[in-house]
Amino acid sequence: MKLNVYLAGQIHDDWRSEIRTKAEEMNLPLDFFAPMENHDRSDNIGEEILGEQPNAIAKDDAASSMNNLRTRILMQKADVVIALFGENYKQWNTAMDAATAMTLGKPVILIRPANLHHPAKELAEKAQVVVETKEQALQALAYVFETE
Amino acid sequence: MKLNVYLAGQIHDDWRSEIRTKAEEMNLPLDFFAPMENHDRSDNIGEEILGEQPNAIAKDDAASSMNNLRTRILMQKADVVIALFGENYKQWNTAMDAATAMTLGKPVILIRPANLHHPAKELAEKAQVVVETKEQALQALAYVFETE
Amino acid sequence: MKLNVYLAGQIHDDWRSEIRTKAEEMNLPLDFFAPMENHDRSDNIGEEILGEQPNAIAKDDAASSMNNLRTRILMQKADVVIALFGENYKQWNTAMDAATAMTLGKPVILIRPANLHHPAKELAEKAQVVVETKEQALQALAYVFETE
Amino acid sequence: MKLNVYLAGQIHDDWRSEIRTKAEEMNLPLDFFAPMENHDRSDNIGEEILGEQPNAIAKDDAASSMNNLRTRILMQKADVVIALFGENYKQWNTAMDAATAMTLGKPVILIRPANLHHPAKELAEKAQVVVETKEQALQALAYVFETE
Amino acid sequence: MKLNVYLAGQIHDDWRSEIRTKAEEMNLPLDFFAPMENHDRSDNIGEEILGEQPNAIAKDDAASSMNNLRTRILMQKADVVIALFGENYKQWNTAMDAATAMTLGKPVILIRPANLHHPAKELAEKAQVVVETKEQALQALAYVFETE
Amino acid sequence: MKLNVYLAGQIHDDWRSEIRTKAEEMNLPLDFFAPMENHDRSDNIGEEILGEQPNAIAKDDAASSMNNLRTRILMQKADVVIALFGENYKQWNTAMDAATAMTLGKPVILIRPANLHHPAKELAEKAQVVVETKEQALQALAYVFETE
Amino acid sequence: MKLNVYLAGQIHDDWRSEIRTKAEEMNLPLDFFAPMENHDRSDNIGEEILGEQPNAIAKDDAASSMNNLRTRILMQKADVVIALFGENYKQWNTAMDAATAMTLGKPVILIRPANLHHPAKELAEKAQVVVETKEQALQALAYVFETE
Amino acid sequence: MKLNVYLAGQIHDDWRSEIRTKAEEMNLPLDFFAPMENHDRSDNIGEEILGEQPNAIAKDDAASSMNNLRTRILMQKADVVIALFGENYKQWNTAMDAATAMTLGKPVILIRPANLHHPAKELAEKAQVVVETKEQALQALAYVFETE
């Protein structure tokens, strides 16, 4: 058995690589899916495909339709979602992706520093598992495969 | 025909009263549902019902289970959701409630100032209607009832 | 028992009034829902609420988000959908609304002149009932209430 | 990961071959499904299997039941649907297939020339992505697989 | 609380009247829905609305589309289905209606004489309640309302 | 707005009357549904309706089909479920009803003494709210209606 | 692409072997699932596993629980269902299996001799394809794979 | 065809090994999934991953979130569930897992000694198959694969 894991969260640093590396070190049979992690490309993909747009909002609309196409297809394939919250950025997409997964019946593992628990408390209550580190998230997934 | 409208968004000021008042002025047949708008009570409701908790996270967990009970029941009754984003606060619950409604197939009207379009662009793309003011949100709902 | 009926089809003439009148004459306990039947208003509703848009496509996008809000809410309330096809106009919205209803499990009564059967044949095959006139559509609904 | 793509649209020319060829050139891991593209066969398949029918409508009914069997089975297997609209033909089946996919929760990429945006505006609003060319549709799908 | 009950079964005698009468005598808060119980009308309704058909099968097709419209609408409103099987007639519609209700998650009360248990055994196993008489079926429904 | 509440739990004492009384005292707009609370009747209802059965298991099967008919119909009407666990009885039906409600997407309020938390911990984790007393369960429901 | 086909119908003769053989001759990529075709075994499977039962109805109940376990699992795996009706036997299970598949959204190909159309007319109207012979049913499936 | 089987039940002895061994001896193409069978580990997994918790209830909450993550993922993959009840332990999780599977539409095979039928009677009525021994449960699954 292999599991597909969607990694929801900001795309400003390489936290997903860390998870991918650790998962390999732990020999976990996981396939990871993610949004476009190149932030500029994610912002420009609409114009890249559709050409220049009349204004910033139209540019955003074009980009977000491509980003959401990607997320919808990959989320549909996911068995479980890891959603990471941190100190920086608005992270509304992280909350959106986490809630989408929860409503689709897919279990969500929420990673957030303890000091962010208060603003994330309703999300935490709906998550299947709440942890503080990426390693703990992978340990939770490792537990699914262990038999003793 | 009457419609039930859930008002998702921050609970730090009285934006919902404004909407309720305007809707009445416009004679719209709308019933509004909302989270607990008394912010302190929303934070303390867990301890209020369950007694003192061992630490801040346990207090949050207790409160969020009550708040989510409320949201789940009221969201289930809603025909449409208005989700308001503004300059302040993390607003992760707003994103969570909006995405939950979208995934349940309930149409969402997103209110956000134009300058917040970029961080809200993926939410906007999934929303049924995107506007800048509360009045516009109600005009969109009024249009559902109009016949000419 | 009353039934809610959504009337899908072009908004260039007053075919819906005819149905409403006949239904009243036949004393049928039906409530009718419909898209905005004022064609200009339907085209302009986006700019009416959101203000002038940068170009024709943006104007269309704004209008269609309002029109689809209306259709989604009203379709959700419908027990049955009447979809009328005629000689004129592209009628892609009619096909879209009919297919949406079919996929949601709502029975569709298709009205089309016999000579349009060929291009509508796959829609007809998925419709619950296929008739040629508005009167026949109402007779089909009348039959639901009759007991002998 | 491979994706199954259903190609909805008219069956009067070979636009699907173009897409298949381009996708191969772009090395995209896509499997394409489509309606019967031989137009005569699509019209005659009912009589071919069931024998001569009493009249043109019965012939159409027989054919459409076979065509819809095919579409239902293949659509069910699809991860994403490309729906192409052009200047000619009624294209009610294209609208029907697109709306069916949307209602089933499958993302739809709409291809239409810009000048057809007005009649397709409600379909466009419900589509996940709207483009003008087949190449752009494939670029949108390519983006799902890209990581930087 | 009132319950809607769909009465599935043959339409050759007046077994439904018996149920309606008994239910009234027992003061049960039940609303009954049923197929057209006038057998001739049920067979002719297609031609009655659509005009003469080219052959017997086309006549049947026309009638069955009207009958199924009725059943779909009324079944959707039902909280529970009573399906009666007896010695005579093929009763394929009874089996079809019962299985449709079961698959939709609606509880089915199966009435059949004990000696028909063998051919109805798979239906019985999927039914919520299996009884031999109409009176027992109503007693089962009465039990839903009783509190001691 | 009124809410329907299903009261899942053992039927050996009158804990439900306490809840009903308290809810009335608190003026809560709640309608309560419950299994048959007369324990003997619940055990005998199968034979009461169907006559004497060949053995104890057949008697149980007959009774449980009637009890489950009741639970399915009433659970379907419920907006929220209160499930009470105590020191005595196996309470497998309580666990079954709670899990059924959870899986149907209905929020569950779990009442259990603190010392039973360990065996109920997986149920508690899936419940929306966990409390120790009936009063707390009603306070949680009261909170849904309060606005300040 | 391979398709899974469930063969619903009586188990008194070897009509399924004919279908399997023909499908192989036609090189169709189909996997067939079916109920237990050994009629005696189907009747006795309950007692075979559970031991002697107190009476004929209990024996039937035991057998039907095993037969329905099999059908549920295999039907869930099916992409399409062929349901064959003939002159003999009650065939209530055939109607039940066909209606179950229809309600689950699985396309059904109905095989029945023309002279049985009248009693099967409502089933026929809900079927995706109606044919008279096993060969025609396979031709309909072959058409799903053909591209010209 | 292979089937995935989730083994719900207590984790105090090695009843699952017995099933695995027998299934291998019978050459059944079954893959088995189960909760963590090491009871201590199941109790401690929360603290193992998240660190020491402030009290016993918090420790339980942490553990149950990990255990439920595991169950949700594995249950989702299951084609069928075997739920075993015995004389000892509360077995609320067994009832919860069985009811969850039933509500998700997955067939459940209930194993219980005959003398426990009374307290398990409502669960038994909702199960697809009820047996007394592990061997009988496997025979029921073997029957799904047999063809004569």
mmCIF file of C-alpha atoms in Angstrom, chain G:
data_model
loop_
_atom_site.group_PDB
_atom_site.id
_atom_site.type_symbol
_atom_site.label_atom_id
_atom_site.label_comp_id
_atom_site.label_asym_id
_atom_site.label_seq_id
_atom_site.Cartn_x
_atom_site.Cartn_y
_atom_site.Cartn_z
ATOM 1 C CA MET G 1 -8.825 0.399 -20.624
ATOM 2 C CA LYS G 2 -10.706 -2.632 -19.366
ATOM 3 C CA LEU G 3 -14.311 -2.605 -18.163
ATOM 4 C CA ASN G 4 -15.891 -4.658 -15.381
ATOM 5 C CA VAL G 5 -19.350 -5.974 -16.316
ATOM 6 C CA TYR G 6 -21.816 -7.418 -13.823
ATOM 7 C CA LEU G 7 -24.223 -9.933 -15.383
ATOM 8 C CA ALA G 8 -27.565 -9.690 -13.555
ATOM 9 C CA GLY G 9 -30.261 -12.255 -14.277
ATOM 10 C CA GLN G 10 -31.575 -15.724 -13.584
ATOM 11 C CA ILE G 11 -29.189 -18.510 -12.661
ATOM 12 C CA HIS G 12 -31.101 -21.431 -14.189
ATOM 13 C CA ASP G 13 -29.231 -21.775 -17.456
ATOM 14 C CA ASP G 14 -25.816 -20.879 -18.854
ATOM 15 C CA TRP G 15 -26.596 -17.629 -20.670
ATOM 16 C CA ARG G 16 -23.560 -16.042 -19.057
ATOM 17 C CA SER G 17 -21.173 -18.547 -20.669
ATOM 18 C CA GLU G 18 -22.539 -17.557 -24.037
ATOM 19 C CA ILE G 19 -21.769 -13.913 -23.268
ATOM 20 C CA ARG G 20 -18.302 -14.739 -21.993
ATOM 21 C CA THR G 21 -17.512 -16.789 -25.098
ATOM 22 C CA LYS G 22 -18.820 -14.214 -27.533
ATOM 23 C CA ALA G 23 -16.909 -11.439 -25.749
ATOM 24 C CA GLU G 24 -13.731 -13.411 -26.112
ATOM 25 C CA GLU G 25 -14.405 -14.046 -29.796
ATOM 26 C CA MET G 26 -14.948 -10.319 -30.230
ATOM 27 C CA ASN G 27 -11.700 -9.611 -28.339
ATOM 28 C CA LEU G 28 -13.474 -7.249 -25.969
ATOM 29 C CA PRO G 29 -11.422 -6.155 -22.932
ATOM 30 C CA LEU G 30 -14.171 -7.068 -20.453
ATOM 31 C CA ASP G 31 -14.022 -8.765 -17.044
ATOM 32 C CA PHE G 32 -17.311 -10.376 -16.073
ATOM 33 C CA PHE G 33 -18.740 -10.648 -12.568
ATOM 34 C CA ALA G 34 -21.861 -12.616 -11.700
ATOM 35 C CA PRO G 35 -23.935 -14.094 -8.893
ATOM 36 C CA MET G 36 -23.273 -17.738 -7.983
ATOM 37 C CA GLU G 37 -24.529 -19.535 -11.084
ATOM 38 C CA ASN G 38 -24.904 -22.933 -9.434
ATOM 39 C CA HIS G 39 -28.536 -22.615 -8.388
ATOM 40 C CA ASP G 40 -28.491 -25.267 -5.665
ATOM 41 C CA ARG G 41 -25.403 -23.812 -4.128
ATOM 42 C CA SER G 42 -26.979 -20.365 -4.152
ATOM 43 C CA ASP G 43 -29.962 -21.763 -2.250
ATOM 44 C CA ASN G 44 -27.887 -23.742 0.232
ATOM 45 C CA ILE G 45 -24.950 -21.440 0.880
ATOM 46 C CA GLY G 46 -26.441 -20.155 4.132
ATOM 47 C CA GLU G 47 -26.707 -23.595 5.694
ATOM 48 C CA GLU G 48 -23.414 -24.663 4.145
ATOM 49 C CA ILE G 49 -21.633 -21.945 6.115
ATOM 50 C CA LEU G 50 -23.876 -21.456 9.153
ATOM 51 C CA GLY G 51 -25.236 -24.977 9.640
ATOM 52 C CA GLU G 52 -28.815 -26.218 9.579
ATOM 53 C CA GLN G 53 -31.457 -23.525 10.125
ATOM 54 C CA PRO G 54 -34.751 -23.923 12.081
ATOM 55 C CA ASN G 55 -37.035 -23.499 9.051
ATOM 56 C CA ALA G 56 -37.219 -22.674 5.360
ATOM 57 C CA ILE G 57 -37.403 -18.923 5.885
ATOM 58 C CA ALA G 58 -34.357 -18.913 8.159
ATOM 59 C CA LYS G 59 -32.540 -21.005 5.551
ATOM 60 C CA ASP G 60 -33.483 -18.436 2.903
ATOM 61 C CA ASP G 61 -32.388 -15.560 5.119
ATOM 62 C CA ALA G 62 -29.017 -17.163 5.683
ATOM 63 C CA ALA G 63 -28.513 -17.840 1.975
ATOM 64 C CA SER G 64 -29.626 -14.407 0.864
ATOM 65 C CA SER G 65 -27.213 -12.658 3.241
ATOM 66 C CA MET G 66 -24.343 -14.524 1.552
ATOM 67 C CA ASN G 67 -25.688 -13.897 -1.948
ATOM 68 C CA ASN G 68 -26.165 -10.195 -1.247
ATOM 69 C CA LEU G 69 -22.654 -9.932 0.215
ATOM 70 C CA ARG G 70 -21.366 -11.260 -3.084
ATOM 71 C CA THR G 71 -23.547 -8.994 -5.221
ATOM 72 C CA ARG G 72 -22.722 -5.852 -3.246
ATOM 73 C CA ILE G 73 -18.974 -6.393 -3.488
ATOM 74 C CA LEU G 74 -19.016 -7.270 -7.186
ATOM 75 C CA MET G 75 -21.545 -4.605 -8.176
ATOM 76 C CA GLN G 76 -19.342 -1.994 -6.487
ATOM 77 C CA LYS G 77 -16.502 -3.023 -8.804
ATOM 78 C CA ALA G 78 -18.661 -2.929 -11.966
ATOM 79 C CA ASP G 79 -18.416 -0.167 -14.579
ATOM 80 C CA VAL G 80 -21.572 -1.338 -16.324
ATOM 81 C CA VAL G 81 -24.337 -3.889 -15.704
ATOM 82 C CA ILE G 82 -26.037 -6.190 -18.216
ATOM 83 C CA ALA G 83 -29.468 -7.297 -16.969
ATOM 84 C CA LEU G 84 -31.191 -10.104 -18.862
ATOM 85 C CA PHE G 85 -34.925 -10.782 -18.640
ATOM 86 C CA GLY G 86 -36.594 -13.832 -20.173
ATOM 87 C CA GLU G 87 -39.903 -15.680 -20.293
ATOM 88 C CA ASN G 88 -39.400 -17.793 -17.196
ATOM 89 C CA TYR G 89 -38.958 -17.268 -13.455
ATOM 90 C CA LYS G 90 -39.981 -14.321 -11.361
ATOM 91 C CA GLN G 91 -36.693 -12.483 -11.946
ATOM 92 C CA TRP G 92 -37.233 -10.107 -9.019
ATOM 93 C CA ASN G 93 -33.501 -10.226 -8.302
ATOM 94 C CA THR G 94 -32.782 -9.144 -11.857
ATOM 95 C CA ALA G 95 -35.057 -6.140 -11.428
ATOM 96 C CA MET G 96 -33.528 -5.432 -8.010
ATOM 97 C CA ASP G 97 -29.954 -5.611 -9.294
ATOM 98 C CA ALA G 98 -30.758 -3.477 -12.335
ATOM 99 C CA ALA G 99 -32.453 -0.792 -10.228
ATOM 100 C CA THR G 100 -29.634 -0.843 -7.700
ATOM 101 C CA ALA G 101 -27.098 -0.244 -10.461
ATOM 102 C CA MET G 102 -29.209 2.526 -12.000
ATOM 103 C CA THR G 103 -29.523 4.298 -8.666
ATOM 104 C CA LEU G 104 -25.781 3.997 -8.045
ATOM 105 C CA GLY G 105 -25.241 5.786 -11.367
ATOM 106 C CA LYS G 106 -23.948 2.714 -13.189
ATOM 107 C CA PRO G 107 -25.222 2.346 -16.773
ATOM 108 C CA VAL G 108 -27.458 -0.689 -17.368
ATOM 109 C CA ILE G 109 -27.886 -2.575 -20.648
ATOM 110 C CA LEU G 110 -31.248 -4.338 -20.583
ATOM 111 C CA ILE G 111 -31.715 -7.496 -22.669
ATOM 112 C CA ARG G 112 -35.309 -8.635 -23.115
ATOM 113 C CA PRO G 113 -37.335 -10.237 -25.908
ATOM 114 C CA ALA G 114 -39.515 -7.637 -27.635
ATOM 115 C CA ASN G 115 -42.685 -9.322 -26.406
ATOM 116 C CA LEU G 116 -41.667 -8.648 -22.808
ATOM 117 C CA HIS G 117 -41.363 -4.950 -23.386
ATOM 118 C CA HIS G 118 -44.684 -4.097 -21.801
ATOM 119 C CA PRO G 119 -44.013 -5.481 -18.293
ATOM 120 C CA ALA G 120 -40.417 -4.211 -18.462
ATOM 121 C CA LYS G 121 -41.282 -0.786 -19.823
ATOM 122 C CA GLU G 122 -40.447 1.277 -16.725
ATOM 123 C CA LEU G 123 -37.181 -0.620 -16.292
ATOM 124 C CA ALA G 124 -36.453 -0.096 -19.985
ATOM 125 C CA GLU G 125 -37.040 3.613 -19.664
ATOM 126 C CA LYS G 126 -34.460 3.832 -16.874
ATOM 127 C CA ALA G 127 -31.933 1.587 -18.640
ATOM 128 C CA GLN G 128 -29.188 3.230 -20.669
ATOM 129 C CA VAL G 129 -29.565 0.784 -23.548
ATOM 130 C CA VAL G 130 -32.330 -1.727 -24.369
ATOM 131 C CA VAL G 131 -31.622 -4.653 -26.695
ATOM 132 C CA GLU G 132 -33.122 -8.028 -27.579
ATOM 133 C CA THR G 133 -30.071 -10.267 -27.749
ATOM 134 C CA LYS G 134 -26.844 -10.926 -25.896
ATOM 135 C CA GLU G 135 -24.931 -10.166 -29.068
ATOM 136 C CA GLN G 136 -26.469 -6.698 -29.273
ATOM 137 C CA ALA G 137 -25.492 -6.041 -25.659
ATOM 138 C CA LEU G 138 -21.886 -6.850 -26.486
ATOM 139 C CA GLN G 139 -22.023 -4.747 -29.647
ATOM 140 C CA ALA G 140 -23.109 -1.824 -27.497
ATOM 141 C CA LEU G 141 -20.076 -2.392 -25.264
ATOM 142 C CA ALA G 142 -17.792 -2.849 -28.258
ATOM 143 C CA TYR G 143 -18.907 0.585 -29.464
ATOM 144 C CA VAL G 144 -17.451 2.144 -26.299
ATOM 145 C CA PHE G 145 -13.984 1.030 -27.394
ATOM 146 C CA GLU G 146 -14.216 1.722 -31.124
ATOM 147 C CA THR G 147 -12.814 4.915 -32.580
ATOM 148 C CA GLU G 148 -14.184 4.890 -36.092
#
